[in-house]
mmCIF file with all atom_site columns, C-alpha atoms in Angstrom:
data_model
loop_
_atom_site.group_PDB
_atom_site.id
_atom_site.type_symbol
_atom_site.label_atom_id
_atom_site.label_alt_id
_atom_site.label_comp_id
_atom_site.label_asym_id
_atom_site.label_entity_id
_atom_site.label_seq_id
_atom_site.pdbx_PDB_ins_code
_atom_site.Cartn_x
_atom_site.Cartn_y
_atom_site.Cartn_z
_atom_site.occupancy
_atom_site.B_iso_or_equiv
_atom_site.pdbx_formal_charge
_atom_site.auth_seq_id
_atom_site.auth_comp_id
_atom_site.auth_asym_id
_atom_site.auth_atom_id
_atom_site.pdbx_PDB_model_num
ATOM 1   C CA . MET A 1 1   ? -15.013 -21.746 9.666   1.00 51.00 ? 20  MET A CA 1
ATOM 2   C CA . PRO A 1 2   ? -14.852 -23.896 6.517   1.00 60.00 ? 21  PRO A CA 1
ATOM 3   C CA . THR A 1 3   ? -13.192 -27.299 6.599   1.00 68.00 ? 22  THR A CA 1
ATOM 4   C CA . PHE A 1 4   ? -10.550 -27.678 3.917   1.00 70.00 ? 23  PHE A CA 1
ATOM 5   C CA . ASN A 1 5   ? -9.503  -31.363 4.047   1.00 79.00 ? 24  ASN A CA 1
ATOM 6   C CA . VAL A 1 6   ? -6.186  -30.536 2.392   1.00 80.00 ? 25  VAL A CA 1
ATOM 7   C CA . ARG A 1 7   ? -3.691  -32.132 4.754   1.00 85.00 ? 26  ARG A CA 1
ATOM 8   C CA . PRO A 1 8   ? -3.821  -32.613 8.544   1.00 90.00 ? 27  PRO A CA 1
ATOM 9   C CA . ASP A 1 9   ? -1.143  -29.991 9.319   1.00 92.00 ? 28  ASP A CA 1
ATOM 10  C CA . ILE A 1 10  ? -2.671  -27.417 6.964   1.00 91.00 ? 29  ILE A CA 1
ATOM 11  C CA . ASP A 1 11  ? -6.205  -28.122 8.206   1.00 90.00 ? 30  ASP A CA 1
ATOM 12  C CA . ALA A 1 12  ? -5.121  -27.698 11.851  1.00 90.00 ? 31  ALA A CA 1
ATOM 13  C CA . ALA A 1 13  ? -3.410  -24.378 11.089  1.00 90.00 ? 32  ALA A CA 1
ATOM 14  C CA . ALA A 1 14  ? -6.383  -23.145 9.000   1.00 89.00 ? 33  ALA A CA 1
ATOM 15  C CA . GLU A 1 15  ? -8.824  -23.889 11.842  1.00 90.00 ? 34  GLU A CA 1
ATOM 16  C CA . LYS A 1 16  ? -6.983  -21.363 14.014  1.00 88.00 ? 35  LYS A CA 1
ATOM 17  C CA . LEU A 1 17  ? -7.475  -18.518 11.516  1.00 85.00 ? 36  LEU A CA 1
ATOM 18  C CA . SER A 1 18  ? -10.054 -15.955 12.600  1.00 77.00 ? 37  SER A CA 1
ATOM 19  C CA . SER A 1 19  ? -10.989 -15.466 8.938   1.00 75.00 ? 38  SER A CA 1
ATOM 20  C CA . THR A 1 20  ? -10.032 -17.182 5.690   1.00 71.00 ? 39  THR A CA 1
ATOM 21  C CA . LEU A 1 21  ? -11.525 -14.418 3.557   1.00 69.00 ? 40  LEU A CA 1
ATOM 22  C CA . GLY A 1 22  ? -9.395  -14.016 0.447   1.00 69.00 ? 41  GLY A CA 1
ATOM 23  C CA . SER A 1 23  ? -7.135  -16.978 1.219   1.00 79.00 ? 42  SER A CA 1
ATOM 24  C CA . LYS A 1 24  ? -9.248  -20.074 0.579   1.00 85.00 ? 43  LYS A CA 1
ATOM 25  C CA . ARG A 1 25  ? -7.634  -20.778 -2.792  1.00 87.00 ? 44  ARG A CA 1
ATOM 26  C CA . GLU A 1 26  ? -4.153  -20.416 -1.270  1.00 90.00 ? 45  GLU A CA 1
ATOM 27  C CA . ILE A 1 27  ? -4.979  -22.844 1.540   1.00 90.00 ? 46  ILE A CA 1
ATOM 28  C CA . GLN A 1 28  ? -6.284  -25.415 -0.961  1.00 90.00 ? 47  GLN A CA 1
ATOM 29  C CA . ARG A 1 29  ? -3.206  -25.069 -3.206  1.00 90.00 ? 48  ARG A CA 1
ATOM 30  C CA . LEU A 1 30  ? -0.551  -24.719 -0.476  1.00 93.00 ? 49  LEU A CA 1
ATOM 31  C CA . PRO A 1 31  ? 0.755   -28.313 -0.871  1.00 93.00 ? 50  PRO A CA 1
ATOM 32  C CA . GLU A 1 32  ? 1.921   -27.350 -4.380  1.00 91.00 ? 51  GLU A CA 1
ATOM 33  C CA . VAL A 1 33  ? 4.535   -24.948 -2.976  1.00 92.00 ? 52  VAL A CA 1
ATOM 34  C CA . LEU A 1 34  ? 5.690   -27.019 -0.012  1.00 93.00 ? 53  LEU A CA 1
ATOM 35  C CA . TRP A 1 35  ? 8.860   -29.070 -0.117  1.00 92.00 ? 54  TRP A CA 1
ATOM 36  C CA . GLU A 1 36  ? 8.834   -32.795 0.552   1.00 90.00 ? 55  GLU A CA 1
ATOM 37  C CA . GLY A 1 37  ? 8.693   -33.380 4.304   1.00 90.00 ? 56  GLY A CA 1
ATOM 38  C CA . GLU A 1 38  ? 7.799   -29.752 5.025   1.00 93.00 ? 57  GLU A CA 1
ATOM 39  C CA . THR A 1 39  ? 4.976   -29.268 7.534   1.00 93.00 ? 58  THR A CA 1
ATOM 40  C CA . VAL A 1 40  ? 2.839   -26.209 8.203   1.00 93.00 ? 59  VAL A CA 1
ATOM 41  C CA . GLU A 1 41  ? 2.901   -24.956 11.778  1.00 93.00 ? 60  GLU A CA 1
ATOM 42  C CA . MET A 1 42  ? 0.931   -21.709 11.518  1.00 93.00 ? 61  MET A CA 1
ATOM 43  C CA . LEU A 1 43  ? -1.021  -19.684 8.960   1.00 93.00 ? 62  LEU A CA 1
ATOM 44  C CA . ALA A 1 44  ? -1.923  -16.004 8.764   1.00 92.00 ? 63  ALA A CA 1
ATOM 45  C CA . THR A 1 45  ? -3.326  -13.618 6.190   1.00 92.00 ? 64  THR A CA 1
ATOM 46  C CA . GLY A 1 46  ? -1.812  -10.348 5.057   1.00 91.00 ? 65  GLY A CA 1
ATOM 47  C CA . GLN A 1 47  ? -0.670  -8.120  2.205   1.00 91.00 ? 66  GLN A CA 1
ATOM 48  C CA . TYR A 1 48  ? 2.775   -8.197  0.666   1.00 87.00 ? 67  TYR A CA 1
ATOM 49  C CA . GLY A 1 49  ? 4.060   -6.647  -2.527  1.00 80.00 ? 68  GLY A CA 1
ATOM 50  C CA . GLY A 1 50  ? 0.703   -5.158  -3.430  1.00 76.00 ? 69  GLY A CA 1
ATOM 51  C CA . GLY A 1 51  ? -1.395  -8.301  -3.047  1.00 81.00 ? 70  GLY A CA 1
ATOM 52  C CA . ALA A 1 52  ? -3.306  -10.061 -0.311  1.00 87.00 ? 71  ALA A CA 1
ATOM 53  C CA . GLY A 1 53  ? -2.356  -13.655 0.363   1.00 90.00 ? 72  GLY A CA 1
ATOM 54  C CA . LEU A 1 54  ? -1.473  -16.365 2.831   1.00 92.00 ? 73  LEU A CA 1
ATOM 55  C CA . ILE A 1 55  ? 1.538   -16.434 5.128   1.00 93.00 ? 74  ILE A CA 1
ATOM 56  C CA . ALA A 1 56  ? 2.577   -19.969 6.053   1.00 93.00 ? 75  ALA A CA 1
ATOM 57  C CA . MET A 1 57  ? 5.118   -20.693 8.757   1.00 93.00 ? 76  MET A CA 1
ATOM 58  C CA . THR A 1 58  ? 6.535   -24.168 8.253   1.00 93.00 ? 77  THR A CA 1
ATOM 59  C CA . ASN A 1 59  ? 9.193   -26.203 9.986   1.00 92.00 ? 78  ASN A CA 1
ATOM 60  C CA . LEU A 1 60  ? 11.725  -24.874 7.411   1.00 90.00 ? 79  LEU A CA 1
ATOM 61  C CA . ARG A 1 61  ? 10.739  -21.394 6.248   1.00 92.00 ? 80  ARG A CA 1
ATOM 62  C CA . LEU A 1 62  ? 8.237   -18.551 6.151   1.00 93.00 ? 81  LEU A CA 1
ATOM 63  C CA . ILE A 1 63  ? 6.241   -18.416 2.900   1.00 93.00 ? 82  ILE A CA 1
ATOM 64  C CA . PHE A 1 64  ? 4.096   -15.679 1.388   1.00 92.00 ? 83  PHE A CA 1
ATOM 65  C CA . TYR A 1 65  ? 1.730   -17.270 -1.157  1.00 91.00 ? 84  TYR A CA 1
ATOM 66  C CA . LYS A 1 66  ? -0.753  -15.579 -3.468  1.00 91.00 ? 85  LYS A CA 1
ATOM 67  C CA . ASN A 1 67  ? -2.617  -17.692 -6.009  1.00 85.00 ? 86  ASN A CA 1
ATOM 68  C CA . GLY A 1 68  ? -4.649  -15.271 -8.096  1.00 79.00 ? 87  GLY A CA 1
ATOM 69  C CA . ILE A 1 69  ? -6.649  -15.936 -11.215 1.00 78.00 ? 88  ILE A CA 1
ATOM 70  C CA . MET A 1 70  ? -4.070  -14.296 -13.480 1.00 78.00 ? 89  MET A CA 1
ATOM 71  C CA . GLN A 1 71  ? -0.850  -14.838 -11.523 1.00 78.00 ? 90  GLN A CA 1
ATOM 72  C CA . GLN A 1 72  ? 0.777   -16.732 -8.713  1.00 85.00 ? 91  GLN A CA 1
ATOM 73  C CA . LYS A 1 73  ? 3.326   -15.317 -6.294  1.00 89.00 ? 92  LYS A CA 1
ATOM 74  C CA . VAL A 1 74  ? 5.499   -17.315 -3.915  1.00 90.00 ? 93  VAL A CA 1
ATOM 75  C CA . GLU A 1 75  ? 8.214   -15.731 -1.841  1.00 90.00 ? 94  GLU A CA 1
ATOM 76  C CA . ASP A 1 76  ? 9.945   -17.637 0.880   1.00 90.00 ? 95  ASP A CA 1
ATOM 77  C CA . PHE A 1 77  ? 12.239  -16.715 3.724   1.00 89.00 ? 96  PHE A CA 1
ATOM 78  C CA . PRO A 1 78  ? 14.339  -19.669 4.983   1.00 89.00 ? 97  PRO A CA 1
ATOM 79  C CA . TYR A 1 79  ? 14.936  -19.316 8.728   1.00 87.00 ? 98  TYR A CA 1
ATOM 80  C CA . GLY A 1 80  ? 18.722  -19.359 8.296   1.00 86.00 ? 99  GLY A CA 1
ATOM 81  C CA . LYS A 1 81  ? 18.505  -16.204 6.138   1.00 88.00 ? 100 LYS A CA 1
ATOM 82  C CA . ILE A 1 82  ? 16.265  -14.198 8.500   1.00 89.00 ? 101 ILE A CA 1
ATOM 83  C CA . SER A 1 83  ? 18.283  -11.874 10.723  1.00 89.00 ? 102 SER A CA 1
ATOM 84  C CA . SER A 1 84  ? 15.426  -10.340 12.717  1.00 91.00 ? 103 SER A CA 1
ATOM 85  C CA . VAL A 1 85  ? 11.675  -9.879  12.934  1.00 93.00 ? 104 VAL A CA 1
ATOM 86  C CA . GLN A 1 86  ? 9.627   -6.881  14.020  1.00 94.00 ? 105 GLN A CA 1
ATOM 87  C CA . TRP A 1 87  ? 5.911   -6.787  14.876  1.00 94.00 ? 106 TRP A CA 1
ATOM 88  C CA . GLN A 1 88  ? 3.936   -3.558  15.027  1.00 95.00 ? 107 GLN A CA 1
ATOM 89  C CA . GLY A 1 89  ? 0.270   -3.934  15.940  1.00 90.00 ? 108 GLY A CA 1
ATOM 90  C CA . GLY A 1 90  ? -2.604  -1.492  15.814  1.00 88.00 ? 109 GLY A CA 1
ATOM 91  C CA . MET A 1 91  ? -6.166  -1.840  17.055  1.00 91.00 ? 110 MET A CA 1
ATOM 92  C CA . LEU A 1 92  ? -7.084  -4.724  14.740  1.00 92.00 ? 111 LEU A CA 1
ATOM 93  C CA . LEU A 1 93  ? -4.275  -5.115  12.207  1.00 93.00 ? 112 LEU A CA 1
ATOM 94  C CA . GLY A 1 94  ? -0.513  -4.907  12.197  1.00 94.00 ? 113 GLY A CA 1
ATOM 95  C CA . THR A 1 95  ? 2.654   -5.232  10.159  1.00 95.00 ? 114 THR A CA 1
ATOM 96  C CA . LEU A 1 96  ? 5.222   -8.017  10.347  1.00 93.00 ? 115 LEU A CA 1
ATOM 97  C CA . THR A 1 97  ? 8.650   -6.885  9.144   1.00 94.00 ? 116 THR A CA 1
ATOM 98  C CA . VAL A 1 98  ? 11.147  -9.602  8.210   1.00 93.00 ? 117 VAL A CA 1
ATOM 99  C CA . TYR A 1 99  ? 14.803  -8.644  7.734   1.00 93.00 ? 118 TYR A CA 1
ATOM 100 C CA . THR A 1 100 ? 16.897  -10.933 5.521   1.00 87.00 ? 119 THR A CA 1
ATOM 101 C CA . SER A 1 101 ? 20.424  -10.375 4.211   1.00 79.00 ? 120 SER A CA 1
ATOM 102 C CA . GLY A 1 102 ? 20.105  -6.605  4.188   1.00 77.00 ? 121 GLY A CA 1
ATOM 103 C CA . ASN A 1 103 ? 16.590  -6.680  2.712   1.00 86.00 ? 122 ASN A CA 1
ATOM 104 C CA . ARG A 1 104 ? 13.316  -5.833  4.381   1.00 91.00 ? 123 ARG A CA 1
ATOM 105 C CA . ALA A 1 105 ? 9.889   -7.362  3.721   1.00 91.00 ? 124 ALA A CA 1
ATOM 106 C CA . ASP A 1 106 ? 6.784   -5.714  5.208   1.00 93.00 ? 125 ASP A CA 1
ATOM 107 C CA . ILE A 1 107 ? 3.735   -7.960  5.431   1.00 92.00 ? 126 ILE A CA 1
ATOM 108 C CA . LYS A 1 108 ? 0.878   -5.585  6.197   1.00 93.00 ? 127 LYS A CA 1
ATOM 109 C CA . SER A 1 109 ? -2.768  -5.831  7.229   1.00 92.00 ? 128 SER A CA 1
ATOM 110 C CA . MET A 1 110 ? -2.234  -8.955  9.308   1.00 91.00 ? 129 MET A CA 1
ATOM 111 C CA . PRO A 1 111 ? -4.897  -9.602  11.963  1.00 92.00 ? 130 PRO A CA 1
ATOM 112 C CA . LYS A 1 112 ? -3.348  -8.619  15.291  1.00 91.00 ? 131 LYS A CA 1
ATOM 113 C CA . ASP A 1 113 ? -3.716  -12.011 17.004  1.00 89.00 ? 132 ASP A CA 1
ATOM 114 C CA . GLN A 1 114 ? -2.297  -13.962 14.042  1.00 89.00 ? 133 GLN A CA 1
ATOM 115 C CA . GLY A 1 115 ? 0.574   -11.532 13.457  1.00 90.00 ? 134 GLY A CA 1
ATOM 116 C CA . LYS A 1 116 ? 1.758   -11.389 17.063  1.00 92.00 ? 135 LYS A CA 1
ATOM 117 C CA . SER A 1 117 ? 1.658   -15.176 17.448  1.00 91.00 ? 136 SER A CA 1
ATOM 118 C CA . LEU A 1 118 ? 3.456   -15.672 14.157  1.00 91.00 ? 137 LEU A CA 1
ATOM 119 C CA . ALA A 1 119 ? 6.144   -13.099 15.079  1.00 92.00 ? 138 ALA A CA 1
ATOM 120 C CA . ASP A 1 120 ? 6.754   -14.818 18.433  1.00 93.00 ? 139 ASP A CA 1
ATOM 121 C CA . GLU A 1 121 ? 7.042   -18.265 16.830  1.00 90.00 ? 140 GLU A CA 1
ATOM 122 C CA . LEU A 1 122 ? 9.246   -16.883 14.063  1.00 89.00 ? 141 LEU A CA 1
ATOM 123 C CA . ARG A 1 123 ? 11.624  -15.452 16.660  1.00 88.00 ? 142 ARG A CA 1
ATOM 124 C CA . ARG A 1 124 ? 11.760  -18.888 18.308  1.00 86.00 ? 143 ARG A CA 1
ATOM 125 C CA . HIS A 1 125 ? 12.683  -20.520 14.981  1.00 81.00 ? 144 HIS A CA 1
ATOM 126 C CA . ILE A 1 126 ? 15.374  -17.939 14.320  1.00 82.00 ? 145 ILE A CA 1
ATOM 127 C CA . ALA A 1 127 ? 16.842  -18.402 17.797  1.00 82.00 ? 146 ALA A CA 1
ATOM 128 C CA . GLN A 1 128 ? 16.953  -22.181 17.349  1.00 78.00 ? 147 GLN A CA 1
ATOM 129 C CA . GLY A 1 129 ? 18.612  -21.847 13.947  1.00 68.00 ? 148 GLY A CA 1
ATOM 130 C CA . THR A 1 130 ? 21.362  -19.588 15.261  1.00 48.00 ? 149 THR A CA 1
ATOM 131 C CA . ALA A 1 131 ? 21.902  -21.349 18.570  1.00 38.00 ? 150 ALA A CA 1
ATOM 132 C CA . PRO A 1 132 ? 25.434  -22.661 19.177  1.00 37.00 ? 151 PRO A CA 1
ATOM 133 C CA . GLY A 1 133 ? 25.756  -26.249 18.028  1.00 37.00 ? 152 GLY A CA 1
ATOM 134 C CA . ALA A 1 134 ? 22.694  -26.052 15.796  1.00 40.00 ? 153 ALA A CA 1
ATOM 135 C CA . THR A 1 135 ? 23.085  -27.987 12.593  1.00 44.00 ? 154 THR A CA 1
ATOM 136 C CA . SER A 1 136 ? 21.821  -26.599 9.364   1.00 45.00 ? 155 SER A CA 1
ATOM 137 C CA . ALA A 1 137 ? 19.421  -28.912 7.557   1.00 47.00 ? 156 ALA A CA 1
ATOM 138 C CA . ALA A 1 138 ? 19.916  -29.526 3.862   1.00 48.00 ? 157 ALA A CA 1
ATOM 139 C CA . VAL A 1 139 ? 17.353  -27.782 1.677   1.00 49.00 ? 158 VAL A CA 1
ATOM 140 C CA . PRO A 1 140 ? 14.941  -30.431 0.476   1.00 50.00 ? 159 PRO A CA 1
ATOM 141 C CA . ALA A 1 141 ? 13.954  -30.647 -3.162  1.00 49.00 ? 160 ALA A CA 1
ATOM 142 C CA . PRO A 1 142 ? 10.428  -29.606 -4.132  1.00 50.00 ? 161 PRO A CA 1
ATOM 143 C CA . ALA A 1 143 ? 7.924   -32.454 -3.971  1.00 50.00 ? 162 ALA A CA 1
ATOM 144 C CA . ALA A 1 144 ? 7.392   -34.316 -7.209  1.00 47.00 ? 163 ALA A CA 1
ATOM 145 C CA . ALA A 1 145 ? 4.286   -33.384 -9.145  1.00 51.00 ? 164 ALA A CA 1
ATOM 146 C CA . PRO A 1 146 ? 1.418   -35.766 -8.443  1.00 56.00 ? 165 PRO A CA 1
ATOM 147 C CA . ASP A 1 147 ? 0.574   -38.253 -11.163 1.00 68.00 ? 166 ASP A CA 1
ATOM 148 C CA . VAL A 1 148 ? -2.326  -37.556 -13.496 1.00 73.00 ? 167 VAL A CA 1
ATOM 149 C CA . ALA A 1 149 ? -4.672  -40.045 -11.817 1.00 75.00 ? 168 ALA A CA 1
ATOM 150 C CA . SER A 1 150 ? -4.243  -38.481 -8.380  1.00 74.00 ? 169 SER A CA 1
ATOM 151 C CA . ARG A 1 151 ? -4.598  -34.975 -9.821  1.00 76.00 ? 170 ARG A CA 1
ATOM 152 C CA . LEU A 1 152 ? -7.875  -35.986 -11.489 1.00 80.00 ? 171 LEU A CA 1
ATOM 153 C CA . ALA A 1 153 ? -9.063  -37.638 -8.269  1.00 78.00 ? 172 ALA A CA 1
ATOM 154 C CA . THR A 1 154 ? -8.293  -34.449 -6.324  1.00 78.00 ? 173 THR A CA 1
ATOM 155 C CA . LEU A 1 155 ? -10.141 -32.436 -8.933  1.00 74.00 ? 174 LEU A CA 1
ATOM 156 C CA . ASP A 1 156 ? -13.195 -34.732 -8.579  1.00 80.00 ? 175 ASP A CA 1
ATOM 157 C CA . GLN A 1 157 ? -13.037 -34.282 -4.796  1.00 77.00 ? 176 GLN A CA 1
ATOM 158 C CA . LEU A 1 158 ? -12.964 -30.495 -5.086  1.00 74.00 ? 177 LEU A CA 1
ATOM 159 C CA . ARG A 1 159 ? -15.973 -30.511 -7.393  1.00 77.00 ? 178 ARG A CA 1
ATOM 160 C CA . GLY A 1 160 ? -17.787 -32.938 -5.088  1.00 79.00 ? 179 GLY A CA 1
ATOM 161 C CA . GLN A 1 161 ? -17.189 -30.594 -2.157  1.00 75.00 ? 180 GLN A CA 1
ATOM 162 C CA . GLY A 1 162 ? -18.609 -27.700 -4.146  1.00 76.00 ? 181 GLY A CA 1
ATOM 163 C CA . LEU A 1 163 ? -15.274 -25.860 -4.285  1.00 72.00 ? 182 LEU A CA 1
ATOM 164 C CA . LEU A 1 164 ? -15.198 -25.855 -8.107  1.00 71.00 ? 183 LEU A CA 1
ATOM 165 C CA . SER A 1 165 ? -17.934 -24.945 -10.526 1.00 82.00 ? 184 SER A CA 1
ATOM 166 C CA . ASP A 1 166 ? -18.619 -27.267 -13.459 1.00 84.00 ? 185 ASP A CA 1
ATOM 167 C CA . GLU A 1 167 ? -16.889 -24.763 -15.737 1.00 85.00 ? 186 GLU A CA 1
ATOM 168 C CA . GLU A 1 168 ? -13.761 -24.596 -13.525 1.00 80.00 ? 187 GLU A CA 1
ATOM 169 C CA . TYR A 1 169 ? -13.752 -28.378 -13.267 1.00 82.00 ? 188 TYR A CA 1
ATOM 170 C CA . ALA A 1 170 ? -13.886 -28.827 -17.053 1.00 86.00 ? 189 ALA A CA 1
ATOM 171 C CA . GLN A 1 171 ? -11.155 -26.242 -17.600 1.00 84.00 ? 190 GLN A CA 1
ATOM 172 C CA . ARG A 1 172 ? -8.774  -27.756 -15.037 1.00 80.00 ? 191 ARG A CA 1
ATOM 173 C CA . ARG A 1 173 ? -9.482  -31.304 -16.213 1.00 83.00 ? 192 ARG A CA 1
ATOM 174 C CA . THR A 1 174 ? -8.564  -30.253 -19.747 1.00 83.00 ? 193 THR A CA 1
ATOM 175 C CA . GLN A 1 175 ? -5.342  -28.638 -18.455 1.00 79.00 ? 194 GLN A CA 1
ATOM 176 C CA . ILE A 1 176 ? -4.359  -31.818 -16.614 1.00 75.00 ? 195 ILE A CA 1
ATOM 177 C CA . LEU A 1 177 ? -5.048  -34.016 -19.626 1.00 79.00 ? 196 LEU A CA 1
ATOM 178 C CA . ASP A 1 178 ? -3.215  -31.607 -21.956 1.00 76.00 ? 197 ASP A CA 1
ATOM 179 C CA . SER A 1 179 ? -0.123  -31.890 -19.737 1.00 70.00 ? 198 SER A CA 1
ATOM 180 C CA . LEU A 1 180 ? 0.345   -35.525 -20.782 1.00 68.00 ? 199 LEU A CA 1
#
């Protein structure tokens, strides 16, 4: 299993994945979609809305994240909006169904072990959020974008770890510098 060195909570969750095939980019870029103070508790892989991606269960919400070459997709389900969860497992894969405000989201092709564990933990979060006397936390603002120096340093780290080719490095470095 590859070591990601992204953030301690993300690294710990990624280590528990049976396979990171098709989700390495999402794991590396996950901090970009997390809110300030949000921590990752569990990760899984699956397909949603026609694309394969990463499912992240945090202390605040469930997130489906796909970071493709041509497009990025982020859909989140705050625990207070989820009314129920259904897990249906087959021999190796299963489907997690999340019901929110009259809508239904089917996350398919999830490895059976990851999906069942995630469904059980998700039910626990929902129960805690709807328990009598539970207080609703304010929705935190998205984390501020890192400054240019730290973005360049992260880029250097990724290239040093062999996660970016020289061509990708040059392209992303140019994008960062052009954003000034």
